[in-house]
Coordinates of C-alpha atoms in Angstrom, one line a residue:
M165 CA 0.0 0.0 0.0
N166 CA 2.8 2.4 0.9
K167 CA 4.6 1.7 -2.5
H168 CA 1.3 2.5 -4.3
R169 CA 1.0 5.9 -2.6
I170 CA 4.6 6.8 -3.3
R171 CA 4.2 5.8 -6.9
N172 CA 0.9 7.9 -7.2
A173 CA 2.6 10.9 -5.5
L174 CA 5.6 10.6 -7.8
A175 CA 3.3 10.4 -10.9
C176 CA 1.4 13.5 -9.7
C177 CA 4.6 15.4 -9.2
L178 CA 5.9 14.5 -12.7
L179 CA 2.5 15.4 -14.3
S180 CA 2.5 18.8 -12.4
A181 CA 6.0 19.5 -13.5
A182 CA 5.2 18.8 -17.1
C183 CA 2.0 21.0 -17.0
F184 CA 3.7 24.0 -15.4
S185 CA 7.2 23.8 -17.0
C186 CA 6.3 26.0 -20.0
T187 CA 3.9 28.9 -19.5
E188 CA 2.4 31.1 -22.2
G189 CA 5.1 33.0 -24.1
E190 CA 8.0 30.7 -22.9
V191 CA 10.3 29.7 -25.6
N192 CA 10.1 25.9 -26.4
N193 CA 13.1 25.0 -28.5
K194 CA 12.9 27.4 -31.5
Y195 CA 9.3 28.5 -31.3
C196 CA 7.2 30.1 -28.6
N197 CA 3.8 28.7 -27.8
L198 CA 1.7 31.9 -28.3
R199 CA -1.2 31.8 -30.7
A200 CA -0.3 33.2 -34.1
R201 CA -2.1 32.8 -37.4
L202 CA -2.0 34.7 -40.6
N203 CA -2.4 33.6 -44.2
V204 CA -1.5 36.0 -47.0
E205 CA -2.3 34.7 -50.5
N206 CA -0.4 36.4 -53.3
V207 CA 2.2 38.3 -51.3
Q208 CA 2.9 40.5 -54.4
Q209 CA -0.2 42.6 -53.6
A210 CA 1.8 44.1 -50.7
P211 CA 5.1 45.3 -52.2
V212 CA 6.8 45.9 -48.8
L213 CA 5.9 42.3 -47.7
F214 CA 7.0 40.9 -51.0
T215 CA 10.4 42.6 -50.8
C216 CA 10.9 41.3 -47.3
C217 CA 10.0 37.7 -48.3
E218 CA 12.2 37.8 -51.4
S219 CA 15.3 39.8 -50.3
M220 CA 17.8 38.6 -47.8
G221 CA 18.2 40.8 -44.7
E222 CA 15.0 42.8 -45.3
F223 CA 12.3 42.8 -42.6
C224 CA 8.9 44.4 -42.1
T225 CA 6.3 44.6 -39.4
I226 CA 2.7 43.3 -39.8
T227 CA 0.0 45.0 -37.8
S228 CA -3.7 45.8 -38.3
D229 CA -5.8 48.9 -37.8
G230 CA -9.0 46.8 -37.8
Q231 CA -9.9 47.4 -41.4
R232 CA -6.5 46.8 -43.1
Y233 CA -3.3 44.9 -42.5
L234 CA -0.3 47.2 -42.6
F235 CA 3.2 46.0 -43.8
T236 CA 5.8 48.5 -42.8
D237 CA 9.6 48.4 -43.4
A238 CA 12.5 50.0 -41.5
S239 CA 12.3 53.1 -43.9
N240 CA 8.6 53.5 -42.9
H241 CA 7.3 52.5 -46.3
T242 CA 3.9 50.9 -45.9
S243 CA 1.7 48.6 -48.0
T244 CA -1.8 47.6 -47.1
I245 CA -4.3 44.8 -47.7
N246 CA -7.9 45.0 -46.8
A247 CA -8.8 42.8 -43.7
T248 CA -11.6 41.0 -45.6
A249 CA -9.1 39.7 -48.1
I250 CA -7.0 38.1 -45.3
Q251 CA -9.9 37.0 -43.0
A252 CA -11.3 34.9 -45.8
Y253 CA -8.6 32.3 -44.9
G254 CA -9.5 32.1 -41.2
I255 CA -9.4 34.3 -38.2
P256 CA -6.0 35.9 -37.9
Y257 CA -4.1 36.2 -34.6
L258 CA -1.2 38.6 -34.7
G259 CA 0.6 37.3 -31.6
L260 CA 1.1 39.9 -28.8
S261 CA 1.8 43.0 -30.8
G262 CA 2.0 42.0 -34.5
F263 CA 4.7 40.3 -36.4
I264 CA 8.2 41.0 -37.8
V265 CA 8.8 39.0 -41.0
G266 CA 11.8 38.8 -43.3
R267 CA 14.4 36.6 -44.9
L268 CA 17.6 35.8 -43.1
T269 CA 20.9 36.9 -44.6
I270 CA 22.6 33.6 -43.9
P271 CA 21.1 30.1 -43.5
E272 CA 20.4 28.8 -40.0
I273 CA 22.7 26.1 -38.7
G274 CA 22.0 22.8 -40.4
E275 CA 20.2 24.4 -43.4
S276 CA 21.6 25.2 -46.8
D277 CA 19.2 28.0 -47.9
T278 CA 18.1 31.2 -46.2
R279 CA 14.4 31.2 -45.2
V280 CA 11.7 33.6 -44.1
V281 CA 11.3 33.9 -40.4
C282 CA 8.7 35.5 -38.2
F283 CA 9.1 37.0 -34.7
D284 CA 6.6 38.7 -32.4
R285 CA 6.8 42.5 -32.6
A286 CA 6.6 42.7 -28.8
C287 CA 9.7 42.8 -26.7
S288 CA 10.0 39.3 -25.2
N289 CA 11.8 40.6 -22.1
C290 CA 9.3 43.3 -21.3
Y291 CA 6.5 40.8 -21.7
H292 CA 8.2 38.1 -19.7
N293 CA 9.3 40.4 -16.9
Y294 CA 6.4 42.9 -16.6
N295 CA 3.5 41.3 -18.6
I296 CA 3.3 44.3 -20.9
T297 CA 3.6 44.4 -24.6
K298 CA 6.1 47.0 -25.8
P299 CA 6.3 47.1 -29.6
L300 CA 9.7 47.0 -31.2
V301 CA 10.9 49.6 -33.7
L302 CA 12.5 48.3 -36.8
Q303 CA 16.0 49.7 -37.6
S304 CA 18.0 49.3 -40.8
S305 CA 20.3 46.4 -41.4
G306 CA 18.0 43.8 -39.7
Y307 CA 17.7 45.1 -36.1
A308 CA 14.7 45.9 -33.9
K309 CA 14.9 48.0 -30.8
C310 CA 12.7 48.2 -27.6
N311 CA 12.6 51.8 -26.5
S312 CA 11.3 50.7 -23.1
C313 CA 14.1 48.4 -21.9
G314 CA 16.8 49.5 -24.4
R315 CA 17.5 46.1 -25.9
T316 CA 18.4 45.8 -29.5
Y317 CA 17.7 42.5 -31.2
N318 CA 19.5 41.1 -34.3
L319 CA 16.8 39.7 -36.5
N320 CA 19.4 37.9 -38.7
D321 CA 20.8 36.2 -35.6
I322 CA 17.4 34.5 -34.9
G323 CA 16.3 37.4 -32.7
N324 CA 19.1 37.3 -30.2
I325 CA 20.0 40.4 -28.2
S326 CA 22.9 42.4 -29.8
D327 CA 22.9 45.4 -27.5
G328 CA 21.6 46.0 -24.0
P329 CA 21.0 43.9 -20.9
Q330 CA 21.1 40.2 -21.2
G331 CA 17.8 38.4 -21.6
R332 CA 15.8 36.1 -23.8
P333 CA 15.6 36.2 -27.6
L334 CA 12.5 37.4 -29.5
Y335 CA 9.5 35.1 -29.5
R336 CA 9.6 33.2 -32.8
Y337 CA 6.7 31.7 -34.8
R338 CA 6.4 29.0 -37.4
V339 CA 6.1 30.4 -40.9
S340 CA 6.2 29.1 -44.4
Y341 CA 6.6 31.0 -47.7
F342 CA 6.1 29.2 -51.0
N343 CA 4.7 30.3 -54.4
Y344 CA 4.1 33.8 -53.0
V345 CA 1.9 32.5 -50.2
L346 CA 2.9 33.4 -46.6
V347 CA 1.5 31.3 -43.8
I348 CA 2.2 32.0 -40.2
N349 CA 0.6 29.3 -38.0
N350 CA 1.9 28.5 -34.6
G351 CA -0.6 25.7 -34.2
V352 CA -1.7 26.7 -30.7

């Protein structure tokens, strides 16, 4: 009887540890577990987004004003797509504060080609430490800065901090780009 209780207690502890080991927003391997979903058919209709998906080292933010989706690069050039055109492919979820999307300048370790990546536009450290969403500001050459905590993130280095206090990298989402179709779907 005593062995049975100990085994049940141990099983409960392991189950609790598994349930609470990764909370919302925590990085799990490469990708965070926040909800994210966006499907843009025919990326060419938004020239800023098209440039960022086709050109290495170029990034843009993706936000919404409720009626349109806005794609803005580091030079503040903006392209728009009506919300109804995107919402036809399912209800979009723009993470915490929108997305930052672009093509890396060099391939990731273990890959031979550069790929399109997607990060949350919110500073991961401000969100983790204070539960607030502070949007990042795109800078030229593939960097994004948080004006609240002072960290600068290198988007070409998988969102790692390049300047400022140590901390966690940017939250990253699953993304695919093929035949001018961009799909961000974190599967949460």
